[in-house]
Every structure is written in structure tokens, then in C-alpha cells.
PDB file of C-alpha atoms in Angstrom:
ATOM      1  CA  MET A 212       2.551  24.356  31.734  1.00  0.00           C
ATOM      2  CA  THR A 213       5.987  23.283  32.942  1.00  0.00           C
ATOM      3  CA  ALA A 214       9.269  24.655  31.636  1.00  0.00           C
ATOM      4  CA  ASN A 215       9.960  21.399  29.783  1.00  0.00           C
ATOM      5  CA  GLU A 216       6.657  21.248  27.910  1.00  0.00           C
ATOM      6  CA  PRO A 217       7.551  23.801  25.191  1.00  0.00           C
ATOM      7  CA  LEU A 218      10.781  21.896  24.498  1.00  0.00           C
ATOM      8  CA  LEU A 219       8.903  18.616  24.276  1.00  0.00           C
ATOM      9  CA  CYS A 220       6.355  20.165  21.914  1.00  0.00           C
ATOM     10  CA  GLU A 221       9.131  21.550  19.711  1.00  0.00           C
ATOM     11  CA  GLU A 222      10.897  18.162  19.656  1.00  0.00           C
ATOM     12  CA  SER A 223       7.659  16.382  18.784  1.00  0.00           C
ATOM     13  CA  ALA A 224       6.866  18.894  16.036  1.00  0.00           C
ATOM     14  CA  GLY A 225      10.370  18.558  14.617  1.00  0.00           C
ATOM     15  CA  ARG A 226      10.121  14.756  14.535  1.00  0.00           C
ATOM     16  CA  ALA A 227       6.717  14.976  12.847  1.00  0.00           C
ATOM     17  CA  ASP A 228       8.176  17.289  10.203  1.00  0.00           C
ATOM     18  CA  ARG A 229      11.036  14.852   9.551  1.00  0.00           C
ATOM     19  CA  LEU A 230       8.619  11.941   9.192  1.00  0.00           C
ATOM     20  CA  ARG A 231       6.517  13.943   6.753  1.00  0.00           C
ATOM     21  CA  ALA A 232       9.002  15.797   4.554  1.00  0.00           C
ATOM     22  CA  SER A 233      10.468  13.229   2.160  1.00  0.00           C
ATOM     23  CA  PRO A 234      13.222  14.401  -0.203  1.00  0.00           C
ATOM     24  CA  PRO A 235      12.811  14.418  -3.994  1.00  0.00           C
ATOM     25  CA  MET A 236      13.605  11.202  -5.855  1.00  0.00           C
ATOM     26  CA  PHE A 237      14.782  13.013  -8.988  1.00  0.00           C
ATOM     27  CA  ARG A 238      16.652  16.250  -9.540  1.00  0.00           C
ATOM     28  CA  SER A 239      14.059  17.212 -12.116  1.00  0.00           C
ATOM     29  CA  ARG A 240      11.011  18.744 -10.449  1.00  0.00           C
ATOM     30  CA  PHE A 241       8.912  17.604 -13.391  1.00  0.00           C
ATOM     31  CA  LEU A 242       9.876  13.940 -12.900  1.00  0.00           C
ATOM     32  CA  ASP A 243       9.560  14.154  -9.127  1.00  0.00           C
ATOM     33  CA  ARG A 244       5.936  15.251  -9.444  1.00  0.00           C
ATOM     34  CA  PHE A 245       5.079  11.806 -10.794  1.00  0.00           C
ATOM     35  CA  THR A 246       6.394  10.174  -7.610  1.00  0.00           C
ATOM     36  CA  ARG A 247       3.975  12.122  -5.405  1.00  0.00           C
ATOM     37  CA  VAL A 248       0.343  11.058  -5.637  1.00  0.00           C
ATOM     38  CA  HIS A 249      -2.816  12.457  -4.061  1.00  0.00           C
ATOM     39  CA  PRO A 250      -4.664   9.755  -2.053  1.00  0.00           C
ATOM     40  CA  ALA A 251      -7.837  10.309  -4.079  1.00  0.00           C
ATOM     41  CA  VAL A 252      -6.138   9.123  -7.283  1.00  0.00           C
ATOM     42  CA  PRO A 253      -6.519   5.311  -6.814  1.00  0.00           C
ATOM     43  CA  PRO A 254     -10.326   5.262  -6.374  1.00  0.00           C
ATOM     44  CA  LEU A 255     -10.904   7.958  -9.007  1.00  0.00           C
ATOM     45  CA  LEU A 256      -8.611   6.285 -11.529  1.00  0.00           C
ATOM     46  CA  HIS A 257      -9.435   2.620 -10.955  1.00  0.00           C
ATOM     47  CA  GLY A 258     -13.049   2.860  -9.784  1.00  0.00           C
ATOM     48  CA  PRO A 259     -14.569   3.448 -13.240  1.00  0.00           C
ATOM     49  CA  ALA A 260     -12.398   0.694 -14.716  1.00  0.00           C
ATOM     50  CA  VAL A 261     -13.652  -1.768 -12.092  1.00  0.00           C
ATOM     51  CA  LEU A 262     -17.281  -0.862 -12.844  1.00  0.00           C
ATOM     52  CA  LEU A 263     -16.719  -1.393 -16.560  1.00  0.00           C
ATOM     53  CA  LEU A 264     -15.016  -4.731 -15.964  1.00  0.00           C
ATOM     54  CA  LEU A 265     -17.816  -5.986 -13.720  1.00  0.00           C
ATOM     55  CA  ALA A 266     -20.579  -4.716 -16.030  1.00  0.00           C
ATOM     56  CA  TRP A 267     -18.977  -6.565 -18.917  1.00  0.00           C
ATOM     57  CA  ALA A 268     -18.215  -9.696 -16.879  1.00  0.00           C
ATOM     58  CA  VAL A 269     -21.755 -10.140 -15.523  1.00  0.00           C
ATOM     59  CA  ARG A 270     -23.055 -10.541 -19.074  1.00  0.00           C
ATOM     60  CA  HIS A 271     -20.778 -13.549 -19.532  1.00  0.00           C
ATOM     61  CA  THR A 272     -20.823 -15.149 -16.075  1.00  0.00           C
ATOM     62  CA  GLY A 273     -24.098 -14.291 -14.332  1.00  0.00           C
ATOM     63  CA  ALA A 274     -24.495 -12.561 -10.970  1.00  0.00           C
ATOM     64  CA  LEU A 275     -23.694 -15.513  -8.700  1.00  0.00           C
ATOM     65  CA  LEU A 276     -20.526 -16.530 -10.522  1.00  0.00           C
ATOM     66  CA  LEU A 277     -19.549 -12.878 -10.794  1.00  0.00           C
ATOM     67  CA  LEU A 278     -19.606 -12.554  -7.005  1.00  0.00           C
ATOM     68  CA  ALA A 279     -17.545 -15.732  -6.595  1.00  0.00           C
ATOM     69  CA  TYR A 280     -14.918 -14.543  -9.073  1.00  0.00           C
ATOM     70  CA  VAL A 281     -14.748 -11.079  -7.510  1.00  0.00           C
ATOM     71  CA  LEU A 282     -14.179 -12.589  -4.063  1.00  0.00           C
ATOM     72  CA  LEU A 283     -11.519 -14.883  -5.470  1.00  0.00           C
ATOM     73  CA  GLY A 284      -9.796 -11.960  -7.186  1.00  0.00           C
ATOM     74  CA  TYR A 285      -9.885 -10.021  -3.927  1.00  0.00           C
ATOM     75  CA  GLY A 286      -8.333 -13.002  -2.141  1.00  0.00           C
ATOM     76  CA  VAL A 287      -5.552 -13.159  -4.719  1.00  0.00           C
ATOM     77  CA  TRP A 288      -4.886  -9.463  -4.088  1.00  0.00           C
ATOM     78  CA  THR A 289      -4.509  -9.994  -0.327  1.00  0.00           C
ATOM     79  CA  LEU A 290      -1.884 -12.685  -0.904  1.00  0.00           C
ATOM     80  CA  THR A 291      -0.157 -10.429  -3.440  1.00  0.00           C
ATOM     81  CA  GLU A 292      -0.171  -7.546  -0.974  1.00  0.00           C
ATOM     82  CA  TYR A 293       1.325  -9.672   1.785  1.00  0.00           C
ATOM     83  CA  TRP A 294       4.067 -11.320  -0.269  1.00  0.00           C
ATOM     84  CA  VAL A 295       5.058  -8.241  -2.271  1.00  0.00           C
ATOM     85  CA  HIS A 296       5.381  -6.315   0.989  1.00  0.00           C
ATOM     86  CA  ARG A 297       7.312  -9.101   2.702  1.00  0.00           C
ATOM     87  CA  ALA A 298       9.503 -10.494  -0.062  1.00  0.00           C
ATOM     88  CA  LEU A 299      10.022  -7.485  -2.343  1.00  0.00           C
ATOM     89  CA  PHE A 300       9.566  -4.329  -0.267  1.00  0.00           C
ATOM     90  CA  HIS A 301      11.659  -5.672   2.621  1.00  0.00           C
ATOM     91  CA  PHE A 302      14.357  -7.349   0.583  1.00  0.00           C
ATOM     92  CA  THR A 303      17.768  -5.734   1.139  1.00  0.00           C
ATOM     93  CA  PRO A 304      19.768  -5.480  -2.125  1.00  0.00           C
ATOM     94  CA  ARG A 305      23.559  -5.641  -2.025  1.00  0.00           C
ATOM     95  CA  SER A 306      24.392  -3.270  -4.871  1.00  0.00           C
ATOM     96  CA  ALA A 307      24.263   0.515  -4.549  1.00  0.00           C
ATOM     97  CA  TRP A 308      21.873   0.698  -7.511  1.00  0.00           C
ATOM     98  CA  GLY A 309      19.621  -1.918  -5.919  1.00  0.00           C
ATOM     99  CA  ARG A 310      19.565  -0.079  -2.587  1.00  0.00           C
ATOM    100  CA  ARG A 311      18.690   3.145  -4.369  1.00  0.00           C
ATOM    101  CA  ALA A 312      15.853   1.466  -6.279  1.00  0.00           C
ATOM    102  CA  HIS A 313      14.614  -0.196  -3.090  1.00  0.00           C
ATOM    103  CA  TRP A 314      14.569   3.146  -1.290  1.00  0.00           C
ATOM    104  CA  MET A 315      12.519   4.660  -4.111  1.00  0.00           C
ATOM    105  CA  VAL A 316      10.041   1.763  -4.047  1.00  0.00           C
ATOM    106  CA  HIS A 317       9.516   1.402  -0.291  1.00  0.00           C
ATOM    107  CA  GLY A 318      12.382   2.697   1.810  1.00  0.00           C
ATOM    108  CA  VAL A 319      11.252   6.309   1.480  1.00  0.00           C
ATOM    109  CA  HIS A 320       7.934   5.351   3.048  1.00  0.00           C
ATOM    110  CA  HIS A 321       9.661   3.917   6.108  1.00  0.00           C
ATOM    111  CA  ASP A 322      11.947   6.937   6.399  1.00  0.00           C
ATOM    112  CA  HIS A 323       9.076   9.419   5.980  1.00  0.00           C
ATOM    113  CA  PRO A 324       5.838   7.528   6.774  1.00  0.00           C
ATOM    114  CA  ASN A 325       3.774  10.681   7.272  1.00  0.00           C
ATOM    115  CA  ASP A 326       4.285  12.178   3.823  1.00  0.00           C
ATOM    116  CA  PRO A 327       0.717  12.205   2.428  1.00  0.00           C
ATOM    117  CA  ARG A 328       1.901  12.163  -1.189  1.00  0.00           C
ATOM    118  CA  ARG A 329       4.054   9.056  -0.778  1.00  0.00           C
ATOM    119  CA  LEU A 330       1.418   6.716   0.660  1.00  0.00           C
ATOM    120  CA  VAL A 331      -0.359   5.476  -2.459  1.00  0.00           C
ATOM    121  CA  MET A 332       1.099   3.790  -5.516  1.00  0.00           C
ATOM    122  CA  PRO A 333       1.818   6.023  -8.529  1.00  0.00           C
ATOM    123  CA  PRO A 334      -0.351   5.290 -11.597  1.00  0.00           C
ATOM    124  CA  SER A 335       2.853   4.537 -13.515  1.00  0.00           C
ATOM    125  CA  VAL A 336       3.022   1.375 -11.374  1.00  0.00           C
ATOM    126  CA  SER A 337      -0.615   0.619 -10.535  1.00  0.00           C
ATOM    127  CA  VAL A 338      -1.975   0.851 -14.101  1.00  0.00           C
ATOM    128  CA  PRO A 339       0.542  -1.584 -15.667  1.00  0.00           C
ATOM    129  CA  GLY A 340       0.047  -3.828 -12.610  1.00  0.00           C
ATOM    130  CA  ALA A 341      -3.712  -3.916 -13.101  1.00  0.00           C
ATOM    131  CA  TYR A 342      -3.315  -4.580 -16.810  1.00  0.00           C
ATOM    132  CA  GLY A 343      -0.858  -7.391 -16.111  1.00  0.00           C
ATOM    133  CA  ALA A 344      -3.343  -8.930 -13.676  1.00  0.00           C
ATOM    134  CA  TYR A 345      -6.066  -8.746 -16.326  1.00  0.00           C
ATOM    135  CA  GLU A 346      -3.891 -10.476 -18.921  1.00  0.00           C
ATOM    136  CA  LEU A 347      -2.980 -13.228 -16.461  1.00  0.00           C
ATOM    137  CA  PHE A 348      -6.565 -13.814 -15.311  1.00  0.00           C
ATOM    138  CA  HIS A 349      -7.811 -13.715 -18.902  1.00  0.00           C
ATOM    139  CA  LEU A 350      -5.229 -16.319 -19.873  1.00  0.00           C
ATOM    140  CA  LEU A 351      -6.084 -18.606 -16.948  1.00  0.00           C
ATOM    141  CA  ALA A 352      -9.856 -18.245 -16.747  1.00  0.00           C
ATOM    142  CA  GLY A 353     -11.138 -16.751 -19.993  1.00  0.00           C
ATOM    143  CA  ALA A 354     -12.636 -13.376 -20.884  1.00  0.00           C
ATOM    144  CA  GLY A 355     -15.667 -13.053 -18.576  1.00  0.00           C
ATOM    145  CA  PRO A 356     -14.192 -14.710 -15.462  1.00  0.00           C
ATOM    146  CA  GLY A 357     -10.898 -12.925 -16.110  1.00  0.00           C
ATOM    147  CA  ALA A 358     -12.620  -9.540 -16.053  1.00  0.00           C
ATOM    148  CA  ALA A 359     -14.426 -10.394 -12.799  1.00  0.00           C
ATOM    149  CA  LEU A 360     -11.218 -11.660 -11.198  1.00  0.00           C
ATOM    150  CA  THR A 361      -9.437  -8.483 -12.251  1.00  0.00           C
ATOM    151  CA  GLY A 362     -12.264  -6.393 -10.800  1.00  0.00           C
ATOM    152  CA  GLY A 363     -11.918  -8.080  -7.413  1.00  0.00           C
ATOM    153  CA  PHE A 364      -8.129  -7.804  -7.552  1.00  0.00           C
ATOM    154  CA  VAL A 365      -8.212  -4.070  -8.303  1.00  0.00           C
ATOM    155  CA  VAL A 366     -10.880  -3.459  -5.642  1.00  0.00           C
ATOM    156  CA  GLY A 367      -8.493  -5.083  -3.163  1.00  0.00           C
ATOM    157  CA  TYR A 368      -5.701  -2.776  -4.279  1.00  0.00           C
ATOM    158  CA  VAL A 369      -7.866   0.346  -3.916  1.00  0.00           C
ATOM    159  CA  VAL A 370      -9.028  -0.775  -0.448  1.00  0.00           C
ATOM    160  CA  TYR A 371      -5.387  -1.267   0.520  1.00  0.00           C
ATOM    161  CA  ASP A 372      -4.302   2.180  -0.668  1.00  0.00           C
ATOM    162  CA  VAL A 373      -7.236   4.010   0.943  1.00  0.00           C
ATOM    163  CA  LEU A 374      -6.873   2.073   4.198  1.00  0.00           C
ATOM    164  CA  HIS A 375      -3.116   2.631   4.270  1.00  0.00           C
ATOM    165  CA  PHE A 376      -3.557   6.386   3.954  1.00  0.00           C
ATOM    166  CA  HIS A 377      -6.299   6.329   6.604  1.00  0.00           C
ATOM    167  CA  MET A 378      -4.009   4.543   9.065  1.00  0.00           C
ATOM    168  CA  HIS A 379      -1.262   7.142   8.704  1.00  0.00           C
ATOM    169  CA  HIS A 380      -3.346  10.309   8.683  1.00  0.00           C
ATOM    170  CA  HIS A 381      -6.496   9.621  10.693  1.00  0.00           C
ATOM    171  CA  ARG A 382      -7.447   8.056  13.982  1.00  0.00           C
ATOM    172  CA  PRO A 383      -9.978   5.297  13.252  1.00  0.00           C
ATOM    173  CA  SER A 384     -13.140   5.404  15.326  1.00  0.00           C
ATOM    174  CA  THR A 385     -13.901   1.674  15.177  1.00  0.00           C
ATOM    175  CA  THR A 386     -12.255  -1.092  17.186  1.00  0.00           C
ATOM    176  CA  LEU A 387     -11.173  -2.880  14.019  1.00  0.00           C
ATOM    177  CA  GLY A 388      -9.718   0.304  12.567  1.00  0.00           C
ATOM    178  CA  ARG A 389      -7.757   1.027  15.729  1.00  0.00           C
ATOM    179  CA  ARG A 390      -6.367  -2.520  15.788  1.00  0.00           C
ATOM    180  CA  LEU A 391      -5.284  -2.323  12.148  1.00  0.00           C
ATOM    181  CA  ARG A 392      -3.640   1.043  12.737  1.00  0.00           C
ATOM    182  CA  ASN A 393      -1.866  -0.187  15.849  1.00  0.00           C
ATOM    183  CA  ARG A 394      -0.541  -3.222  13.984  1.00  0.00           C
ATOM    184  CA  HIS A 395       0.711  -1.148  11.087  1.00  0.00           C
ATOM    185  CA  LEU A 396       2.424   1.417  13.311  1.00  0.00           C
ATOM    186  CA  ARG A 397       4.142  -1.448  15.119  1.00  0.00           C
ATOM    187  CA  HIS A 398       5.495  -2.506  11.730  1.00  0.00           C
ATOM    188  CA  HIS A 399       6.880   0.999  11.198  1.00  0.00           C
ATOM    189  CA  PHE A 400       8.216   1.848  14.622  1.00  0.00           C
ATOM    190  CA  GLN A 401       8.732  -1.421  16.484  1.00  0.00           C
ATOM    191  CA  ASP A 402       9.614  -4.351  14.210  1.00  0.00           C
ATOM    192  CA  GLU A 403       9.514  -4.030  10.424  1.00  0.00           C
ATOM    193  CA  ARG A 404      10.106  -7.793  10.083  1.00  0.00           C
ATOM    194  CA  ARG A 405       6.505  -8.387  11.143  1.00  0.00           C
ATOM    195  CA  GLY A 406       3.052  -7.099  10.225  1.00  0.00           C
ATOM    196  CA  PHE A 407       3.250  -7.211   6.429  1.00  0.00           C
ATOM    197  CA  GLY A 408      -0.497  -7.512   5.853  1.00  0.00           C
ATOM    198  CA  VAL A 409      -1.786  -3.933   5.897  1.00  0.00           C
ATOM    199  CA  SER A 410      -5.368  -4.654   4.828  1.00  0.00           C
ATOM    200  CA  CYS A 411      -5.090  -8.416   5.414  1.00  0.00           C
ATOM    201  CA  PRO A 412      -3.522  -9.055   8.850  1.00  0.00           C
ATOM    202  CA  TYR A 413      -4.771 -12.642   8.858  1.00  0.00           C
ATOM    203  CA  TRP A 414      -1.974 -13.694   6.492  1.00  0.00           C
ATOM    204  CA  ASP A 415       0.550 -12.652   9.141  1.00  0.00           C
ATOM    205  CA  HIS A 416      -0.985 -15.232  11.459  1.00  0.00           C
ATOM    206  CA  VAL A 417      -0.975 -17.882   8.716  1.00  0.00           C
ATOM    207  CA  PHE A 418       2.691 -17.294   7.819  1.00  0.00           C
ATOM    208  CA  GLY A 419       3.984 -16.571  11.324  1.00  0.00           C
ATOM    209  CA  THR A 420       4.784 -12.856  11.019  1.00  0.00           C
ATOM    210  CA  ALA A 421       2.105 -11.368  13.286  1.00  0.00           C
ATOM    211  CA  PRO A 422       3.398  -8.545  15.543  1.00  0.00           C
ATOM    212  CA  ARG A 423       4.188  -9.701  19.056  1.00  0.00           C
TER     213      ARG A 423
END
């Protein structure tokens, strides 16, 4: 071990701590708890709801149509993920209030990308979002197809949240996993104007924002 290695290790550890330790969003500890979410919450919370939606939908659509609607709902999620990340999460507000709200929504994740409790969406956002998707799909396609579309949409969201956490806190063993992780870390540490599709990198190629 050289004389410089302990210093480098300390510097690396200090940077890792800074990337992990995000500050509270609210002065109230009680309120701040709701902004920090365990990564197991999305599948445990939304998984049973998806199963109920699909079990109800198959009685009204049949298995083949159910699969088609689920895939379509998943596709709608991938476009939602890409455009919300690109147009909303990386929009720079002019007002102080807007900048504060933007930091709470997404900026904190870029400042502290290794905080394990700030990597998945709080239920206070994901539950109303899923319900809004259900109401929209129900209005456009009817009860049975709407439930199947919602199921596919919510599955896409859960895949996104689980995959996002995996990219930040594990080293994928598959080639695809390593490529996705590399792309996402480029978005964080190289060019945040590119690589908006976390679970759907193909949309970056379609819309011209693939990492160089």
C-alpha cells in the first residue's frame, strides 16, 4: 500500500457519504419520513392491486385480449417514464418556489443518487398516479380493457422503480443489466441532458437523446 492510498480511500468514502446522505425535505421529522421510502414498497403495495385488476379484467376481455391490453399499458408507461423524466424532472423553473419544488421532486436524487430511501416514488405520489391512470384508461377503453391497461401501466412503473434501485445499489451480472446501469450512471455523472429512459432506453434512440 502506498502513502497516497489511505488518502484516496478516505476521499472516496467521503464522496460516497455525500452522495448517499440527502438532507431532510421538511423540518418536521414526521413529515420527512413520508419522503423516504423502502425499495420494497412499490412491489408490495402495487403488486396485489395489479393481480386484482388483471383477475377482474380477464373475465371481461379474455386471455388473449388481456395480454394485448397489458402490453399496450406497459408501452404507455415507458413513454410516460421517458417524457416525465425529460420534460418534467429536468425542467428548470425560474421562481424560487419552483426550484424548491423541483429539487424535492427530482433534484435531490441527482444531488444524492446513492440514498437508498430516495430512489423509489413515495406512495403519496404513486397511488394517486395509478388511480388517475385507471380513470383515464376506463374512460377511453371501458371497464375491462381499462383495468388491463392499468395493470400493464402499473407493472411498468414497478419494474422501473425496482430496476432503478438495482442500478444504483447493485452491480448487475448480465450484459443487459450492465449496459442499462452504465447508461443511467452516464446520465447522472456525465450528461444529464441525455439518457432519460431508465427502463426503456430505446426511446432515447427514437427521440435523439441517447448517451454519446
